[in-house]
Amino acid sequence: MTSYLSHSVAETEAFAARLAAHLRPGDVVAYRGGMGAGKTAFTRGLAAGLGVRGEISSPTFAIVNEYRGPVNLYHFDMYRVLDIDDVETTGFFDYLERGDSILAVEWSENVEAILPPETITVTIEPEGEDCRRITVENLQIDKRRES
């Protein structure tokens, strides 16, 4: 588990960009955090770290935004997902089966039961007025270096 205290949106994006260097195609990154916690800012940094160019926005109404780069990034918003039938309509399982991209999942609490066991969890919590505590779990950096 890694924990980081961010003092700004720019620091959140920079931390996410550094994390992206440790991701591999097929990884799922599940976000936890309330409304306005910084999940979309984190995704902007993740995208930058993956070499994705262009505007990154919240997929609240689209359910999924697709970003092309050296490694594609698919950014899901599961806020309105209520059951497994809703997940099916997002195409999530199709993206998951590809294994050639990174999946970032906002409101992952709503789909926790269907996430792969090796899912990397990023929790973003307010800590003071302008700070966020970012905690990353299940990122096996040492194992990845060996393979």
PDB file of C-alpha atoms in Angstrom:
ATOM      1  CA  MET A   1       0.000   0.000   0.000  1.00  0.00           C
ATOM      2  CA  THR A   2       1.248   3.467  -0.939  1.00  0.00           C
ATOM      3  CA  SER A   3      -0.127   6.697   0.483  1.00  0.00           C
ATOM      4  CA  TYR A   4       0.470  10.221  -0.799  1.00  0.00           C
ATOM      5  CA  LEU A   5      -0.711  13.630   0.432  1.00  0.00           C
ATOM      6  CA  SER A   6      -1.590  15.933  -2.465  1.00  0.00           C
ATOM      7  CA  HIS A   7      -1.838  19.686  -1.900  1.00  0.00           C
ATOM      8  CA  SER A   8      -3.237  20.604  -5.327  1.00  0.00           C
ATOM      9  CA  VAL A   9      -4.814  19.325  -8.526  1.00  0.00           C
ATOM     10  CA  ALA A  10      -1.398  19.565 -10.201  1.00  0.00           C
ATOM     11  CA  GLU A  11       0.160  17.343  -7.503  1.00  0.00           C
ATOM     12  CA  THR A  12      -2.669  14.818  -7.868  1.00  0.00           C
ATOM     13  CA  GLU A  13      -2.124  14.682 -11.634  1.00  0.00           C
ATOM     14  CA  ALA A  14       1.657  14.352 -11.208  1.00  0.00           C
ATOM     15  CA  PHE A  15       1.258  11.467  -8.721  1.00  0.00           C
ATOM     16  CA  ALA A  16      -1.124   9.673 -11.099  1.00  0.00           C
ATOM     17  CA  ALA A  17       1.307  10.164 -14.005  1.00  0.00           C
ATOM     18  CA  ARG A  18       4.061   8.499 -11.941  1.00  0.00           C
ATOM     19  CA  LEU A  19       1.714   5.633 -11.066  1.00  0.00           C
ATOM     20  CA  ALA A  20       0.933   5.123 -14.771  1.00  0.00           C
ATOM     21  CA  ALA A  21       4.548   4.065 -15.338  1.00  0.00           C
ATOM     22  CA  HIS A  22       3.825   0.948 -13.256  1.00  0.00           C
ATOM     23  CA  LEU A  23       0.636  -0.060 -15.065  1.00  0.00           C
ATOM     24  CA  ARG A  24       0.340  -2.707 -17.752  1.00  0.00           C
ATOM     25  CA  PRO A  25      -2.273  -3.376 -20.419  1.00  0.00           C
ATOM     26  CA  GLY A  26      -5.105  -5.310 -18.807  1.00  0.00           C
ATOM     27  CA  ASP A  27      -4.895  -3.470 -15.479  1.00  0.00           C
ATOM     28  CA  VAL A  28      -8.056  -2.203 -13.819  1.00  0.00           C
ATOM     29  CA  VAL A  29      -7.768   0.843 -11.567  1.00  0.00           C
ATOM     30  CA  ALA A  30     -10.778   1.243  -9.267  1.00  0.00           C
ATOM     31  CA  TYR A  31     -11.372   4.670  -7.731  1.00  0.00           C
ATOM     32  CA  ARG A  32     -13.027   5.289  -4.378  1.00  0.00           C
ATOM     33  CA  GLY A  33     -13.912   8.752  -3.221  1.00  0.00           C
ATOM     34  CA  GLY A  34     -16.859  11.077  -2.917  1.00  0.00           C
ATOM     35  CA  MET A  35     -18.140  13.659  -5.335  1.00  0.00           C
ATOM     36  CA  GLY A  36     -15.420  16.209  -6.070  1.00  0.00           C
ATOM     37  CA  ALA A  37     -12.667  14.107  -4.485  1.00  0.00           C
ATOM     38  CA  GLY A  38     -10.383  14.406  -7.508  1.00  0.00           C
ATOM     39  CA  LYS A  39     -11.036  11.198  -9.454  1.00  0.00           C
ATOM     40  CA  THR A  40     -11.173  12.937 -12.841  1.00  0.00           C
ATOM     41  CA  ALA A  41      -8.012  14.934 -12.023  1.00  0.00           C
ATOM     42  CA  PHE A  42      -6.342  11.635 -11.147  1.00  0.00           C
ATOM     43  CA  THR A  43      -7.465  10.228 -14.511  1.00  0.00           C
ATOM     44  CA  ARG A  44      -5.980  13.246 -16.326  1.00  0.00           C
ATOM     45  CA  GLY A  45      -2.630  12.455 -14.723  1.00  0.00           C
ATOM     46  CA  LEU A  46      -2.959   8.753 -15.458  1.00  0.00           C
ATOM     47  CA  ALA A  47      -3.707   9.553 -19.109  1.00  0.00           C
ATOM     48  CA  ALA A  48      -0.709  11.879 -19.356  1.00  0.00           C
ATOM     49  CA  GLY A  49       1.522   9.199 -17.861  1.00  0.00           C
ATOM     50  CA  LEU A  50       0.234   6.691 -20.424  1.00  0.00           C
ATOM     51  CA  GLY A  51       0.986   9.071 -23.309  1.00  0.00           C
ATOM     52  CA  VAL A  52      -2.666   9.868 -24.032  1.00  0.00           C
ATOM     53  CA  ARG A  53      -3.182  13.320 -25.551  1.00  0.00           C
ATOM     54  CA  GLY A  54      -6.306  15.467 -25.588  1.00  0.00           C
ATOM     55  CA  GLU A  55      -8.966  16.557 -23.151  1.00  0.00           C
ATOM     56  CA  ILE A  56      -9.889  14.209 -20.331  1.00  0.00           C
ATOM     57  CA  SER A  57     -13.357  14.658 -18.858  1.00  0.00           C
ATOM     58  CA  SER A  58     -15.678  12.841 -16.495  1.00  0.00           C
ATOM     59  CA  PRO A  59     -17.729  10.125 -18.212  1.00  0.00           C
ATOM     60  CA  THR A  60     -20.730  10.817 -15.951  1.00  0.00           C
ATOM     61  CA  PHE A  61     -23.313  10.850 -18.721  1.00  0.00           C
ATOM     62  CA  ALA A  62     -21.408   8.856 -21.335  1.00  0.00           C
ATOM     63  CA  ILE A  63     -20.659   6.006 -18.867  1.00  0.00           C
ATOM     64  CA  VAL A  64     -17.325   5.388 -20.630  1.00  0.00           C
ATOM     65  CA  ASN A  65     -14.835   7.696 -22.337  1.00  0.00           C
ATOM     66  CA  GLU A  66     -12.248   6.154 -24.642  1.00  0.00           C
ATOM     67  CA  TYR A  67      -8.798   7.697 -24.892  1.00  0.00           C
ATOM     68  CA  ARG A  68      -6.300   6.496 -27.499  1.00  0.00           C
ATOM     69  CA  GLY A  69      -2.584   6.428 -26.873  1.00  0.00           C
ATOM     70  CA  PRO A  70       0.360   4.026 -26.827  1.00  0.00           C
ATOM     71  CA  VAL A  71      -1.783   2.191 -24.258  1.00  0.00           C
ATOM     72  CA  ASN A  72      -5.483   2.973 -24.548  1.00  0.00           C
ATOM     73  CA  LEU A  73      -7.344   4.187 -21.470  1.00  0.00           C
ATOM     74  CA  TYR A  74     -11.044   3.488 -20.917  1.00  0.00           C
ATOM     75  CA  HIS A  75     -12.538   5.666 -18.201  1.00  0.00           C
ATOM     76  CA  PHE A  76     -15.804   4.365 -16.694  1.00  0.00           C
ATOM     77  CA  ASP A  77     -18.260   6.112 -14.381  1.00  0.00           C
ATOM     78  CA  MET A  78     -20.362   3.565 -12.485  1.00  0.00           C
ATOM     79  CA  TYR A  79     -22.271   6.125 -10.390  1.00  0.00           C
ATOM     80  CA  ARG A  80     -25.625   5.271 -11.989  1.00  0.00           C
ATOM     81  CA  VAL A  81     -25.016   1.517 -12.182  1.00  0.00           C
ATOM     82  CA  LEU A  82     -27.442  -0.320  -9.916  1.00  0.00           C
ATOM     83  CA  ASP A  83     -27.043  -4.002 -10.810  1.00  0.00           C
ATOM     84  CA  ILE A  84     -25.283  -6.503 -13.072  1.00  0.00           C
ATOM     85  CA  ASP A  85     -27.689  -5.763 -15.942  1.00  0.00           C
ATOM     86  CA  ASP A  86     -26.594  -2.129 -15.853  1.00  0.00           C
ATOM     87  CA  VAL A  87     -22.941  -3.210 -15.989  1.00  0.00           C
ATOM     88  CA  GLU A  88     -23.702  -5.349 -19.052  1.00  0.00           C
ATOM     89  CA  THR A  89     -25.090  -2.314 -20.903  1.00  0.00           C
ATOM     90  CA  THR A  90     -21.873  -0.329 -20.336  1.00  0.00           C
ATOM     91  CA  GLY A  91     -19.780  -2.792 -22.343  1.00  0.00           C
ATOM     92  CA  PHE A  92     -17.464  -3.113 -19.342  1.00  0.00           C
ATOM     93  CA  PHE A  93     -16.984  -6.857 -19.753  1.00  0.00           C
ATOM     94  CA  ASP A  94     -16.037  -6.443 -23.430  1.00  0.00           C
ATOM     95  CA  TYR A  95     -13.376  -3.874 -22.524  1.00  0.00           C
ATOM     96  CA  LEU A  96     -12.142  -6.090 -19.686  1.00  0.00           C
ATOM     97  CA  GLU A  97     -11.754  -9.130 -21.958  1.00  0.00           C
ATOM     98  CA  ARG A  98      -9.602  -7.228 -24.460  1.00  0.00           C
ATOM     99  CA  GLY A  99      -6.701  -7.040 -22.035  1.00  0.00           C
ATOM    100  CA  ASP A 100      -4.880  -4.514 -24.228  1.00  0.00           C
ATOM    101  CA  SER A 101      -5.703  -1.328 -22.335  1.00  0.00           C
ATOM    102  CA  ILE A 102      -6.058   0.227 -18.878  1.00  0.00           C
ATOM    103  CA  LEU A 103      -9.537   0.533 -17.349  1.00  0.00           C
ATOM    104  CA  ALA A 104     -10.123   3.336 -14.829  1.00  0.00           C
ATOM    105  CA  VAL A 105     -13.392   2.925 -12.908  1.00  0.00           C
ATOM    106  CA  GLU A 106     -15.000   5.748 -10.950  1.00  0.00           C
ATOM    107  CA  TRP A 107     -17.570   4.798  -8.294  1.00  0.00           C
ATOM    108  CA  SER A 108     -16.091   1.304  -8.253  1.00  0.00           C
ATOM    109  CA  GLU A 109     -17.964   0.574  -5.016  1.00  0.00           C
ATOM    110  CA  ASN A 110     -21.056   0.037  -7.183  1.00  0.00           C
ATOM    111  CA  VAL A 111     -19.415  -2.794  -9.150  1.00  0.00           C
ATOM    112  CA  GLU A 112     -17.014  -4.185  -6.574  1.00  0.00           C
ATOM    113  CA  ALA A 113     -18.346  -7.741  -6.929  1.00  0.00           C
ATOM    114  CA  ILE A 114     -17.402  -7.984 -10.626  1.00  0.00           C
ATOM    115  CA  LEU A 115     -13.919  -6.434 -10.470  1.00  0.00           C
ATOM    116  CA  PRO A 116     -10.960  -8.787 -11.005  1.00  0.00           C
ATOM    117  CA  PRO A 117      -9.108  -9.794  -7.813  1.00  0.00           C
ATOM    118  CA  GLU A 118      -5.936  -8.057  -9.028  1.00  0.00           C
ATOM    119  CA  THR A 119      -7.719  -4.707  -9.370  1.00  0.00           C
ATOM    120  CA  ILE A 120      -5.617  -1.751  -8.204  1.00  0.00           C
ATOM    121  CA  THR A 121      -7.602   0.440  -5.810  1.00  0.00           C
ATOM    122  CA  VAL A 122      -7.061   4.201  -5.544  1.00  0.00           C
ATOM    123  CA  THR A 123      -8.839   5.889  -2.643  1.00  0.00           C
ATOM    124  CA  ILE A 124      -8.962   9.690  -2.649  1.00  0.00           C
ATOM    125  CA  GLU A 125     -10.067  11.360   0.573  1.00  0.00           C
ATOM    126  CA  PRO A 126     -10.147  15.027   1.605  1.00  0.00           C
ATOM    127  CA  GLU A 127      -7.657  15.802   4.342  1.00  0.00           C
ATOM    128  CA  GLY A 128      -7.975  19.400   5.361  1.00  0.00           C
ATOM    129  CA  GLU A 129      -9.211  22.204   3.158  1.00  0.00           C
ATOM    130  CA  ASP A 130      -7.074  21.815   0.030  1.00  0.00           C
ATOM    131  CA  CYS A 131      -5.388  18.454   0.601  1.00  0.00           C
ATOM    132  CA  ARG A 132      -6.241  14.944  -0.547  1.00  0.00           C
ATOM    133  CA  ARG A 133      -4.889  11.675   0.825  1.00  0.00           C
ATOM    134  CA  ILE A 134      -4.398   9.259  -2.083  1.00  0.00           C
ATOM    135  CA  THR A 135      -3.970   5.612  -1.120  1.00  0.00           C
ATOM    136  CA  VAL A 136      -3.016   2.975  -3.695  1.00  0.00           C
ATOM    137  CA  GLU A 137      -3.577  -0.698  -2.883  1.00  0.00           C
ATOM    138  CA  ASN A 138      -2.791  -3.936  -4.725  1.00  0.00           C
ATOM    139  CA  LEU A 139      -0.101  -2.520  -7.011  1.00  0.00           C
ATOM    140  CA  GLN A 140       2.563  -5.225  -7.135  1.00  0.00           C
ATOM    141  CA  ILE A 141       5.498  -3.096  -8.317  1.00  0.00           C
ATOM    142  CA  ASP A 142       8.218  -5.542  -7.222  1.00  0.00           C
ATOM    143  CA  LYS A 143       6.556  -8.496  -9.012  1.00  0.00           C
ATOM    144  CA  ARG A 144       6.210  -6.434 -12.182  1.00  0.00           C
ATOM    145  CA  ARG A 145       9.910  -5.633 -12.267  1.00  0.00           C
ATOM    146  CA  GLU A 146      10.747  -9.348 -12.183  1.00  0.00           C
ATOM    147  CA  SER A 147       8.633 -10.254 -15.196  1.00  0.00           C
TER     148      SER A 147
END
